[in-house]
Coordinates of C-alpha atoms and ligand atoms in Angstrom, one line a residue:
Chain A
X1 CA -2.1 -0.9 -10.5
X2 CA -3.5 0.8 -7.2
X3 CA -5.7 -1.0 -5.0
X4 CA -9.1 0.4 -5.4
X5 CA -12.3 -0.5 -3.4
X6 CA -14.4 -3.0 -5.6
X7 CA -18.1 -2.7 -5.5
X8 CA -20.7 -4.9 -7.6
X9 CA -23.8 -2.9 -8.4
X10 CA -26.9 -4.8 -8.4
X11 CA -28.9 -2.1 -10.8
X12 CA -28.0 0.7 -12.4
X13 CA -29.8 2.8 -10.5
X14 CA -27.7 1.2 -7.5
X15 CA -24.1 2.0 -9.6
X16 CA -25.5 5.7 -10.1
X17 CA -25.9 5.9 -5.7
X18 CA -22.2 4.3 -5.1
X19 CA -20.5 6.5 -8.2
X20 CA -21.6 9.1 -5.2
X21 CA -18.3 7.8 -3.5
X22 CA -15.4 10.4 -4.6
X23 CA -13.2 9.3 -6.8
X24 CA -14.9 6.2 -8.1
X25 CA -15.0 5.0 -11.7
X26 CA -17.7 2.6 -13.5
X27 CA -16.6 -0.8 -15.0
X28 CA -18.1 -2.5 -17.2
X29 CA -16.1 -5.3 -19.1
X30 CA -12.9 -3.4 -18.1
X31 CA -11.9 -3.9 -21.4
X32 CA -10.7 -0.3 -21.9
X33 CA -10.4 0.4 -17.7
X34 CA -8.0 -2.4 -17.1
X35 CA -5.3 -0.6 -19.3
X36 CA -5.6 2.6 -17.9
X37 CA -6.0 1.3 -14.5
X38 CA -2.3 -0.8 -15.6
X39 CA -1.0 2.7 -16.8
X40 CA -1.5 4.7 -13.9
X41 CA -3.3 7.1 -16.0
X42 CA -6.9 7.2 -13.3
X43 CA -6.3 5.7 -10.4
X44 CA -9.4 5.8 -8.6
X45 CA -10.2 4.5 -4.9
X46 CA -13.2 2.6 -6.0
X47 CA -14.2 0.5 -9.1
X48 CA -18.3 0.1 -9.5
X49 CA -19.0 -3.0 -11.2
X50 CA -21.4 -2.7 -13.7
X51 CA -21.1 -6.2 -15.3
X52 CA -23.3 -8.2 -12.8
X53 CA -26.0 -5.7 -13.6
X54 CA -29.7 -8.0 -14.5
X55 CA -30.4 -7.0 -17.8
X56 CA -34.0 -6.0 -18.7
X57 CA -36.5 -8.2 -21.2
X58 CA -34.6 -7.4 -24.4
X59 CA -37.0 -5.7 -26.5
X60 CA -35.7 -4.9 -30.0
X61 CA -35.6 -1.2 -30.1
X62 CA -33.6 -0.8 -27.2
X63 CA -30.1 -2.1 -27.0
X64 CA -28.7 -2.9 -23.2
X65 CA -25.2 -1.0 -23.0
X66 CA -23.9 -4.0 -21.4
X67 CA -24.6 -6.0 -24.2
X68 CA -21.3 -7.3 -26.0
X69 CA -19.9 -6.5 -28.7
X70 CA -20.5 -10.2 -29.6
X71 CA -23.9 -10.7 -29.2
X72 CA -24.6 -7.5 -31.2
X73 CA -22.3 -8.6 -33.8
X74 CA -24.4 -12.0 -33.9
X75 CA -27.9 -10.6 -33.8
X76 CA -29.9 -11.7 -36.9
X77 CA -32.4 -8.5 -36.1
X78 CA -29.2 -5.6 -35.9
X79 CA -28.1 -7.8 -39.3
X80 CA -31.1 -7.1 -41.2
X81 CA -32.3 -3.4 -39.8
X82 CA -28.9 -1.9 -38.5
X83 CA -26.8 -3.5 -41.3
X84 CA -24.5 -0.3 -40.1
X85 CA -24.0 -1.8 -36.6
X86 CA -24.0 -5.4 -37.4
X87 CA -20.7 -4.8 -39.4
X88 CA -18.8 -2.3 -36.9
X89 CA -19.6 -4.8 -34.6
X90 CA -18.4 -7.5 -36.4
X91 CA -15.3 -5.5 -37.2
X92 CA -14.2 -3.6 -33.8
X93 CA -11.4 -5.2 -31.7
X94 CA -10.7 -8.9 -31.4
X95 CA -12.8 -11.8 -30.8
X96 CA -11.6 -12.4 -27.4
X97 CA -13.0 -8.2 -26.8
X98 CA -16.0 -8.8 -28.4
X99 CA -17.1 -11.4 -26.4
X100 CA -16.4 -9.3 -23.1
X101 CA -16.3 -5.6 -24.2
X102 CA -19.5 -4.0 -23.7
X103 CA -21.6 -1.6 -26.4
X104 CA -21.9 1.2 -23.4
X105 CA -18.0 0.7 -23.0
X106 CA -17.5 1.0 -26.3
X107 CA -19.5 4.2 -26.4
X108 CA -17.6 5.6 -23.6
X109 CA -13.8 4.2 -24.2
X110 CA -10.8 6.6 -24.0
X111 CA -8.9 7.8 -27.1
X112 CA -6.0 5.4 -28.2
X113 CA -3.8 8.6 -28.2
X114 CA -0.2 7.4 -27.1
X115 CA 0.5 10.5 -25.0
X116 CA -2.8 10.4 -22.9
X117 CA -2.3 6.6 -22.2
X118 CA 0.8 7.0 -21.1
X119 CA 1.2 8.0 -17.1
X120 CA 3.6 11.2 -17.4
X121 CA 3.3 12.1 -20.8
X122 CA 2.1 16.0 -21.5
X123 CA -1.6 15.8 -22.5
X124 CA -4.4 18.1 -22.5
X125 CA -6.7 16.2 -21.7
X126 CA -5.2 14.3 -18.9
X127 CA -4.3 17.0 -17.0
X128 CA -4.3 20.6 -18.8
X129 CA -0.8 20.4 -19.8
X130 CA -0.3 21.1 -23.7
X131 CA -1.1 18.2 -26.0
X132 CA 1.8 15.9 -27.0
X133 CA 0.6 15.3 -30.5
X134 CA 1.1 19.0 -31.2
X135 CA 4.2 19.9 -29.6
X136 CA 7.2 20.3 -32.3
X137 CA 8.0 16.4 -33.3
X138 CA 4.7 15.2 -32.0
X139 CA 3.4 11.6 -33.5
X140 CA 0.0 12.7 -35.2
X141 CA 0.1 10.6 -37.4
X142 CA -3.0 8.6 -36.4
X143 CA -5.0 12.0 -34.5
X144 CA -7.5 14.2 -36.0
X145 CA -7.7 15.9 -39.4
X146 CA -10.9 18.3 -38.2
X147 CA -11.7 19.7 -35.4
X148 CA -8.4 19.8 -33.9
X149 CA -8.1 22.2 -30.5
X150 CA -6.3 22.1 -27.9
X151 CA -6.7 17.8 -28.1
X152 CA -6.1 16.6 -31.5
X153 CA -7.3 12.8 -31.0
X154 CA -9.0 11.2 -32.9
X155 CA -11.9 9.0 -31.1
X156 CA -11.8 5.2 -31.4
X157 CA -15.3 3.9 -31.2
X158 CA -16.6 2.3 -34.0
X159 CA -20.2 1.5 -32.7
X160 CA -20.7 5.4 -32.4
X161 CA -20.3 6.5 -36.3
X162 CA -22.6 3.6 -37.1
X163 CA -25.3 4.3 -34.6
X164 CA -25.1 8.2 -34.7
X165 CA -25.7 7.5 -38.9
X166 CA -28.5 4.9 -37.6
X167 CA -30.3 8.1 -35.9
X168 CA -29.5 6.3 -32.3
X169 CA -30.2 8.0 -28.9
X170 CA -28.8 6.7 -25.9
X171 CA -31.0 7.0 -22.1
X172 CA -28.8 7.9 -19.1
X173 CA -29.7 7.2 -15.6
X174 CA -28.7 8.9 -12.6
X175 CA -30.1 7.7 -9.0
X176 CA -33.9 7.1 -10.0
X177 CA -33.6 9.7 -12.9
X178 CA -33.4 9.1 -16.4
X179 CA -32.6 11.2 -19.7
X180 CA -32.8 10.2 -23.5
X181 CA -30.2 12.2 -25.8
X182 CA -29.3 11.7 -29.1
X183 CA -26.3 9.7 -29.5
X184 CA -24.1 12.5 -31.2
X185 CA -25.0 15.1 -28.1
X186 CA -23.2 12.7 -25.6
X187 CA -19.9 13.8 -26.7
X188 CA -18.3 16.7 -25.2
X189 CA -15.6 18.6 -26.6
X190 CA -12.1 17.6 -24.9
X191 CA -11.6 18.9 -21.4
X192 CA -8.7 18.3 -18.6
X193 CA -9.9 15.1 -16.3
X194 CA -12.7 14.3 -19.3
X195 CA -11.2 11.6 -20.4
X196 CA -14.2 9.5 -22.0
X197 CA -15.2 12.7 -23.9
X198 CA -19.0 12.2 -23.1
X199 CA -21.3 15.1 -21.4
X200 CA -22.4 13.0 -18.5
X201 CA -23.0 14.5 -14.8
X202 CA -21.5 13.2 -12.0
X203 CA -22.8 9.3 -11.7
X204 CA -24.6 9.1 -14.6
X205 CA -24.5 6.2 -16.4
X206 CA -25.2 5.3 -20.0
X207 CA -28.2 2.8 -20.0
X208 CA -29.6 1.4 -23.1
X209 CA -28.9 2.6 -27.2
X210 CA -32.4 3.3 -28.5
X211 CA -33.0 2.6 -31.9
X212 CA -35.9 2.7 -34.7
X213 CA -35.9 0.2 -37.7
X214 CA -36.9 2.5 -40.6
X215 CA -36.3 1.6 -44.7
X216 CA -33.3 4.3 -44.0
X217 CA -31.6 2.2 -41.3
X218 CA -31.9 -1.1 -43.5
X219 CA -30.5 0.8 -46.0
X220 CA -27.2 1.7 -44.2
X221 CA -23.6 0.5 -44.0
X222 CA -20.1 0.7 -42.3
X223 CA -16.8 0.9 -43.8
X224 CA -13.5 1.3 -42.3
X225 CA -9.8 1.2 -43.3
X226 CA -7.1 0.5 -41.1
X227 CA -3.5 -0.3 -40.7
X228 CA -3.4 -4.2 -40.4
X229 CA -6.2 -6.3 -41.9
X230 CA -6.5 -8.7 -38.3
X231 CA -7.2 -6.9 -36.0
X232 CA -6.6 -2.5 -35.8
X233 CA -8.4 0.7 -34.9
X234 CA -9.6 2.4 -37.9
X235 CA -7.5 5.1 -39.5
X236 CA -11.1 6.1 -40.6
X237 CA -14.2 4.9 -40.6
X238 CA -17.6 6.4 -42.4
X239 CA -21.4 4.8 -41.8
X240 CA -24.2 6.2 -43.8
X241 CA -28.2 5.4 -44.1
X242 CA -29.7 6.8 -46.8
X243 CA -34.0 6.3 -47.8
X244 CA -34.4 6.8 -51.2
X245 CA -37.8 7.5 -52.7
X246 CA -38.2 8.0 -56.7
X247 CA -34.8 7.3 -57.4
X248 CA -33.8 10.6 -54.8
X249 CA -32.3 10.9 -51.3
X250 CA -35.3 11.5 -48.9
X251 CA -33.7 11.4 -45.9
X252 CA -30.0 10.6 -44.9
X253 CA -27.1 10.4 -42.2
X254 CA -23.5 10.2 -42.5
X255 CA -21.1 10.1 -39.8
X256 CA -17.3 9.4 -39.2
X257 CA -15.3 7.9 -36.6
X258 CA -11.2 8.5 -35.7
X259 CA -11.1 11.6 -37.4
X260 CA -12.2 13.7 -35.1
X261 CA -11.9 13.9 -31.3
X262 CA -15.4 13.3 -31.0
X263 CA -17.6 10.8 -33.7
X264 CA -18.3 13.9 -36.5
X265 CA -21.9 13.7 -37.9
X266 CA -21.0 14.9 -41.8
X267 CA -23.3 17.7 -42.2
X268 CA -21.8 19.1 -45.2
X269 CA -22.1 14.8 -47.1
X270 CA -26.1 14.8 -45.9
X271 CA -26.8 18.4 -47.7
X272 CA -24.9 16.9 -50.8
X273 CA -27.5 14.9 -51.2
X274 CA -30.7 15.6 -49.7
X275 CA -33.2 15.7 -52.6
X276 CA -30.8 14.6 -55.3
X277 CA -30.9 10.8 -57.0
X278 CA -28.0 9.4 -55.2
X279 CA -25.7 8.6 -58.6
X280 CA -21.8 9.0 -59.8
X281 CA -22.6 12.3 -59.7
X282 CA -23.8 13.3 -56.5
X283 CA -21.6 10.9 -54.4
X284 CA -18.6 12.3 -56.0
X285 CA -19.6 15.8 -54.8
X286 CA -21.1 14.7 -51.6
X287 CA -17.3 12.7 -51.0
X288 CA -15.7 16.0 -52.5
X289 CA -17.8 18.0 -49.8
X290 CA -16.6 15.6 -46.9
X291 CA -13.2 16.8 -46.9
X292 CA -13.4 20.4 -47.4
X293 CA -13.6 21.2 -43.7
X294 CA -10.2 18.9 -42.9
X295 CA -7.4 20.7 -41.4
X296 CA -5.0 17.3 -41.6
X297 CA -1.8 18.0 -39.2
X298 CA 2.0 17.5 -40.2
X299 CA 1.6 13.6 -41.0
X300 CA -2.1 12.6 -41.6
X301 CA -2.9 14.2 -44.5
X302 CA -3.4 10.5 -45.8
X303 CA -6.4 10.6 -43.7
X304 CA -8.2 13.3 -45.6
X305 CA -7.6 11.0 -48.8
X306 CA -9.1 8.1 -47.0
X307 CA -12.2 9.4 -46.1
X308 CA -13.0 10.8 -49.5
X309 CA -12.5 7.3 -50.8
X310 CA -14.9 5.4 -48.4
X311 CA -17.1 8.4 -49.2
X312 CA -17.5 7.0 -51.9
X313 CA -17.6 3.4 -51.4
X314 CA -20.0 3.8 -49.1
X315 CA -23.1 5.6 -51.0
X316 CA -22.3 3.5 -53.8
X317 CA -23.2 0.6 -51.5
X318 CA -26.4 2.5 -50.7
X319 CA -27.5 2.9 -54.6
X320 CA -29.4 -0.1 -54.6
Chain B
X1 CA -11.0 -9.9 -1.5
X2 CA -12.5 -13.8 -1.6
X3 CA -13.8 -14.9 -5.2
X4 CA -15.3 -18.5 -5.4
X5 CA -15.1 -19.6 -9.5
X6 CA -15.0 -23.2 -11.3
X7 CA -11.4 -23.2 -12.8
X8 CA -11.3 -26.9 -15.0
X9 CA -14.1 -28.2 -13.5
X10 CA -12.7 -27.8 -10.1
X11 CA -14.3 -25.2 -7.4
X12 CA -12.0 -23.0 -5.6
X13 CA -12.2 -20.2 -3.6
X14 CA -9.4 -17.9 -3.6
X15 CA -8.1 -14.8 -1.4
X16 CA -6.6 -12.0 -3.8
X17 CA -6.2 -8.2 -4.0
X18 CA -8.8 -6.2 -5.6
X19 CA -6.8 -5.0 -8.7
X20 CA -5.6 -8.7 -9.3
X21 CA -6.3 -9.7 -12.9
X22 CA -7.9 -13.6 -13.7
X23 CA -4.3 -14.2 -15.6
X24 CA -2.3 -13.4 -12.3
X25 CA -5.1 -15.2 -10.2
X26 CA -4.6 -18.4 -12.5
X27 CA -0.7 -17.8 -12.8
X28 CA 0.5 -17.1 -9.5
X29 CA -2.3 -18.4 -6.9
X30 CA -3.7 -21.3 -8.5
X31 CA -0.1 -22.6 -10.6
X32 CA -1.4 -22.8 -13.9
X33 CA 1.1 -21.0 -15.6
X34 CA 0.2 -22.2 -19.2
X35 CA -2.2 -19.2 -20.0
X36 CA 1.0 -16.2 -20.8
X37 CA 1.1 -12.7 -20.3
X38 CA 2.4 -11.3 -23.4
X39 CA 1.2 -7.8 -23.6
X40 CA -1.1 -7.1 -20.8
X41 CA -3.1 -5.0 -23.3
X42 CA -5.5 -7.6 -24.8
X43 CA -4.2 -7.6 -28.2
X44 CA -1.7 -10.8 -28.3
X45 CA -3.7 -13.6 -27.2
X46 CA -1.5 -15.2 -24.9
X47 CA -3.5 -15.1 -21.9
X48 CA -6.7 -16.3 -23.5
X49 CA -8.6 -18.7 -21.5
X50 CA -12.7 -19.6 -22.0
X51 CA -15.0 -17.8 -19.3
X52 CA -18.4 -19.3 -19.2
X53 CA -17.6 -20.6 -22.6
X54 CA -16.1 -17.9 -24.4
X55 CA -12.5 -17.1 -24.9
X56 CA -11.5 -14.1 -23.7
X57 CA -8.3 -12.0 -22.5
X58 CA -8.0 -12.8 -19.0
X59 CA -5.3 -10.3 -18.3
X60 CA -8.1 -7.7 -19.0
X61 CA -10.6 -9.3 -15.9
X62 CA -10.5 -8.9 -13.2
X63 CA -10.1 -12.0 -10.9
X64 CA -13.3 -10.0 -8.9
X65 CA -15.4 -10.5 -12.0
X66 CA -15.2 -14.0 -12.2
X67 CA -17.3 -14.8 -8.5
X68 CA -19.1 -17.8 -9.9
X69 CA -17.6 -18.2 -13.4
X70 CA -16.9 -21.4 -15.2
X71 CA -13.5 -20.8 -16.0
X72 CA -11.1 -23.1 -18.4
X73 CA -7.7 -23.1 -19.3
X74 CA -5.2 -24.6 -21.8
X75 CA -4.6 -27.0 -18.5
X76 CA -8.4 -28.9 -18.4
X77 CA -8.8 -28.2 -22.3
X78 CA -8.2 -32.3 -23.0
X79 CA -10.1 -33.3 -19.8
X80 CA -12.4 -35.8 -20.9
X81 CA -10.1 -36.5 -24.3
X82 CA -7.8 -39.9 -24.6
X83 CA -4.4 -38.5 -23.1
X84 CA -6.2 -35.6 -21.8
X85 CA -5.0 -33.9 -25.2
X86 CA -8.2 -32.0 -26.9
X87 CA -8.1 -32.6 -30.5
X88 CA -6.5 -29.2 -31.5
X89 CA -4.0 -30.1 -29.3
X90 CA -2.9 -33.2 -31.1
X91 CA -3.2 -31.5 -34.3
X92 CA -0.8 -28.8 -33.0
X93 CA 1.6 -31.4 -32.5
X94 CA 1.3 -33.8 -35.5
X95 CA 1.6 -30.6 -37.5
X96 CA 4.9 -29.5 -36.1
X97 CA 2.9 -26.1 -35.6
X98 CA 5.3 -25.0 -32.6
X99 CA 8.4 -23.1 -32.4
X100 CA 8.8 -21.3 -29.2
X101 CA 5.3 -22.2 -27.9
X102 CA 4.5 -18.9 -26.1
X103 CA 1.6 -17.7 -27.9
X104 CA 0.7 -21.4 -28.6
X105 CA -1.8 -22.0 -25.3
X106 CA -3.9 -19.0 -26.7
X107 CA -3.9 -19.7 -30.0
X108 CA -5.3 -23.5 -29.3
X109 CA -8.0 -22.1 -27.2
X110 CA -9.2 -19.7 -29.8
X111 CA -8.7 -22.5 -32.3
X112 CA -10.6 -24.7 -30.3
X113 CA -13.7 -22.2 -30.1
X114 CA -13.2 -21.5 -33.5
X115 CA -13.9 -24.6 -34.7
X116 CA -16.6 -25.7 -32.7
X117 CA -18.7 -22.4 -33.1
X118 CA -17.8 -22.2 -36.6
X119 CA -17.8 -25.9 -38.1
X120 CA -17.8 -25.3 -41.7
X121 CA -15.3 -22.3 -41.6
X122 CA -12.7 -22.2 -44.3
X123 CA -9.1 -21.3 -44.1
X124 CA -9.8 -17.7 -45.0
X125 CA -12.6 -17.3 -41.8
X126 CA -10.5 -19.3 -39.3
X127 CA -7.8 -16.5 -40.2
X128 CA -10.5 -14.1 -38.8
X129 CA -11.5 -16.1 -35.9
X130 CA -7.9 -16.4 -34.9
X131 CA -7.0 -12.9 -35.4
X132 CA -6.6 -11.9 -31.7
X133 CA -4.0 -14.1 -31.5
X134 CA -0.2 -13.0 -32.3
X135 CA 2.8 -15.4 -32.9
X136 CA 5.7 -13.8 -33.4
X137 CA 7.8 -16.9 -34.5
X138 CA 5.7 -19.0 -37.0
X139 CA 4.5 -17.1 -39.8
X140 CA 1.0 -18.5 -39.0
X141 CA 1.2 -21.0 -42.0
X142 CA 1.8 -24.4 -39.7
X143 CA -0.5 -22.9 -37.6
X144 CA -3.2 -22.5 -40.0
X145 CA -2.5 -25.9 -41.1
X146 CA -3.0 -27.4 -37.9
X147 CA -6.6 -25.8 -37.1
X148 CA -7.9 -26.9 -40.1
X149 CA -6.6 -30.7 -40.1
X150 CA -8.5 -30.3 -36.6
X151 CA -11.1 -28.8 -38.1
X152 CA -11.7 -31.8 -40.8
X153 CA -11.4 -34.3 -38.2
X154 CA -14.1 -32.9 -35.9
X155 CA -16.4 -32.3 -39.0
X156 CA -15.9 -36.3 -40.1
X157 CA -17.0 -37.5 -37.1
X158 CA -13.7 -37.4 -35.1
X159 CA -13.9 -36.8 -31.0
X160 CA -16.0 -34.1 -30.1
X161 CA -14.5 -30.8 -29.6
X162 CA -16.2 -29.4 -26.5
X163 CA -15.0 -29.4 -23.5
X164 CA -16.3 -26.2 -22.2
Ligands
FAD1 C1 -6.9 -4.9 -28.6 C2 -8.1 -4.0 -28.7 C3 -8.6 -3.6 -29.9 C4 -9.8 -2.8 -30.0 N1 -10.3 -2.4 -31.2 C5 -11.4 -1.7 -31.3 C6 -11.9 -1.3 -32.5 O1 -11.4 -1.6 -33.6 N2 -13.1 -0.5 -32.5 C7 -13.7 -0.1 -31.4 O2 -14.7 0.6 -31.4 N3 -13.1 -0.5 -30.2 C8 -12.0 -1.2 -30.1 N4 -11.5 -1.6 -28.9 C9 -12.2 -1.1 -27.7 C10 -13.2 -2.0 -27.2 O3 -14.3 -2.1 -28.0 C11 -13.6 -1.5 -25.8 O4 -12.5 -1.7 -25.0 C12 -14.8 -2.1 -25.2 O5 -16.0 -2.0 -26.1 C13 -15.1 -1.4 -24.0 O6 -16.2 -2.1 -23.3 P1 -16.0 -2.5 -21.8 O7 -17.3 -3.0 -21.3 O8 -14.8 -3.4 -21.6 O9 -15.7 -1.1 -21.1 P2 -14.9 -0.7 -19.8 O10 -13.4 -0.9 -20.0 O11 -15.5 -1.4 -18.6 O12 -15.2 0.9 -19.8 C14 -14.7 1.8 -20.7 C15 -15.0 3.2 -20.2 O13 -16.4 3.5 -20.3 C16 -16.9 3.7 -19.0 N5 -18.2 3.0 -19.0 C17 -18.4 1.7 -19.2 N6 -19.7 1.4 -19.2 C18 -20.3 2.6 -19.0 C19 -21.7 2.9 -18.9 N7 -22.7 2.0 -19.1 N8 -22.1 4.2 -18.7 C20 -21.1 5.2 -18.6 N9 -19.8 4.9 -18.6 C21 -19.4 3.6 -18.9 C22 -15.9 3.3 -18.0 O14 -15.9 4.1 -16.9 C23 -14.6 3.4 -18.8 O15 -14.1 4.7 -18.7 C24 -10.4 -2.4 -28.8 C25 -9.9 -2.8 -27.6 C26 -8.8 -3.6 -27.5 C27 -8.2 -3.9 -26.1
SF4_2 S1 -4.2 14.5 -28.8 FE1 -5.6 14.8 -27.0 S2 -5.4 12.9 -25.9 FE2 -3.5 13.1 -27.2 S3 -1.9 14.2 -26.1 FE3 -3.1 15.7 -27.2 S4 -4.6 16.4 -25.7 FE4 -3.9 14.4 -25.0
FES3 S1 -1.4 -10.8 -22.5 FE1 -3.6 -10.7 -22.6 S2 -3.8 -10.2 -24.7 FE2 -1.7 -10.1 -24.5
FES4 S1 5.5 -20.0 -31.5 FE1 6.7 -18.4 -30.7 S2 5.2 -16.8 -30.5 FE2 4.2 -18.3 -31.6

């Protein structure tokens, strides 16, 4: 690892003024950092501490992004109105993570791709150069199966499906400013030196998750499936919140994580359903319509399979 | 950099590099080599150690996060225990749950958070809250076996667990 210059912000306002210094990086739990920092893949000259950052009066709509995944996982609130986040939560990394790694970290962690992580590999995203996964003989095995350009990765986060099909918007801060987005429009599509994948100007930080209880988030849930049942990043995962009224869909969300390079809101899944009763019927076409879009690459065809599966698993969950 | 932190109880105040994790801080400035570096990517367990009570990976903190922690190891688990051995640490041993031992101080840390978080866990859940810890010799069965003979001894009234 390079030396760096270590600075512990006291707000977040404060972090926003000393990301000013060029070539500094925010930390949080350094869950995610510490690895890349270990590769060589950023090596910046100062590291802005975000973890020592006094938390505001927790108010239950708004979710602190340095919250852990722990405490999240452990809220009896998120259990019973984000029933979605309580079990990505529960689910992502390892309990030794969860009780460090940080929802906002979480939000903004770097793709697992093997190429990008590794200092010297060619990578698009890292620096431009073409992406490893699809160069002839490329592993792609775990990368994207839509959206695929010049990155194929897949992203890793399993808080964002479940709080992007929750309805979540996230509020940035930069210096004294502040900005609410909706969850799914902090992604950016992959660039060289974005390695995060989120839209956010230089020093922003992400602040707090914002979220509404509704009967639709109540009524929501979070599957994944991945390669060893201890501990893994999914091969897929799929959340979904449906409100039903009379027996039919009033309003729902669907979204996916790690099969796209960005968490994929399912678009084509919600207009399966909207307006229909949510039976065998409908969730077969509504899983049907989830894959029609996927473009799987030489070796992850499996993944396509997958998500039509927990599809369906899912919005049977939901039929109450 | 200077970071003042409680390691077993003890204050210190130690002089390290910025980039230093708490692993190498506890390894190769304070001695305490029984917390291991397996994979340096948090997903062994090795190096787990308990920061203000919680177990985590300390080869992913930094030593500069930890200015004022309460920091444990696998070294002051048993203070305050007869023998200075904490009870999951006799159950390791009466079991025979050891072969090459490396992933063994991270494992009994976990355990030992497991069990006092989680009192009424059954084998199935102390799988889960285990599962950040790999051992690449056992096969996890003695293992298993020796968390939850800890496990039934703390719930009928044995020593208490905590030591945090
Ligand atoms: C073994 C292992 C298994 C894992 N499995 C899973 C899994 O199954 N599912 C899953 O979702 N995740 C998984 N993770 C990832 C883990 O959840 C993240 O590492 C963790 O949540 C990141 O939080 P952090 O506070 O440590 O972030 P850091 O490492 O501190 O930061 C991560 C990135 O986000 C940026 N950042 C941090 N906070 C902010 C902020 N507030 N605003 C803007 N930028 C910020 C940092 O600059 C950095 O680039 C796993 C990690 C490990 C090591
Ligand atoms: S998939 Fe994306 S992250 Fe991986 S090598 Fe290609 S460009 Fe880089
Ligand atoms: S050495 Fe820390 S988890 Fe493997
Ligand atoms: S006993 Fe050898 S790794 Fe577990």
């Amino acid at each position: 690892m390079r030396s760096f210059a270590y600075l512990r912000a006291e707000s977040f306002p404060a972090a926003s003024a000393a990301l000013e210094t060029p070539e500094s990086l925010p930390k949080a739990a350094g869950t995610d950092l510490l690895d890349l920092l270990k590769e060589r893949v950023v090596e910046p000259a100062a590291l802005v501490d975000l973890s020592r950052i006094e938390r505001a009066q927790s108010d239950p709509g708004v979710l602190s992004a340095l919250a852990t995944l722990a405490e999240l996982a452990e809220d009896e609130g998120i259990r019973r109105d984000f029933p979605a986040l309580h079990a990505a939560a529960r689910q992502a990394a390892t309990p030794q993570i969860r009780n460090r790694g940080t929802l906002g970290g979480n939000l903004c962690q770097v793709s697992r791709c093997p190429y990008l992580r590794r200092a010297g590999a060619s990578c698009f995203k890292r620096d431009g150069s073409p992406c490893g996964a699809l160069l002839p003989g490329g592993f792609d095995r775990t990368h994207a199966i839509f959206d695929v350009g010049p990155c194929a990765c897949a992203h890793p986060s399993s808080l964002a499906p479940a709080l992007i099909a929750l309805g979540a918007r996230v509020r940035l801060v930069r210096g004294e400013e502040r900005r609410v987005l909706a969850l799914e429009e902090l992604y950016a599509p992959p660039a060289p030196g974005r390695l995060g994948d989120v839209a956010l100007r230089p020093g922003e930080l992400v602040e707090a998750v914002l979220l509404e209880a509704s009967p639709r988030s109540r009524n929501s849930v979070y599957l994944e499936m991945r390669e060893r049942e201890s501990f893994d990043f999914a091969l897929v995962s799929v959340a979904a919140a449906v409100e039903l009224r009379e027996g039919r869909v009033r309003s729902v969300r669907v979204a996916c994580g790690a099969v796209a390079p960005r968490p994929r809101r399912m678009r084509e899944v919600e207009a399966a359903l909207r307006g229909r009763p949510l039976d065998a019927e409908s969730i077969a076409g509504a899983a049907d319509a989830a894959r029609v879009a996927a473009r799987p690459l030489r070796s992850n065809g499996f993944k396509a399979t997958i998500l039509h599966r927990l599809c369906v698993r899912a919005l049977e969950e939901l039929r109450q | 950099m200077r970071t003042r932190l409680h390691v077993n109880g003890e204050a210190r105040e130690v002089e390290h590099e910025p980039q230093e994790t708490l692993l190498s801080l506890l390894r190769y400035r304070l001695g305490l080599t029984g917390s291991k570096e397996g994979c340096g990517e948090g997903e062994c367990g090795a190096c787990t150690v308990f920061v203000d009570g919680a177990p985590v990976v300390s080869c992913l903190v930094l030593a500069a996060q930890c200015e004022g922690a309460q920091v444990t190891t696998i070294e002051g688990l048993g203070r305050g225990h007869p023998d200075g051995l904490h009870p999951v640490q006799r159950a390791f041993i009466e079991t025979g749950a050891v072969q090459c031992g490396f992933c063994i101080p991270g494992i009994i840390m976990a355990a030992a958070d497991a069990i006092e978080r989680e009192p009424d866990a059954d084998r199935e859940s102390l799988r889960r809250l285990v599962a950040g810890n790999l051992c690449r010799c056992t096969g996890y069965t003695k293992i298993l076996d020796a968390i939850e003979l800890a496990r039934a001894r703390a719930r009928s009234g044995g020593p208490p667990c905590s030591t945090k």
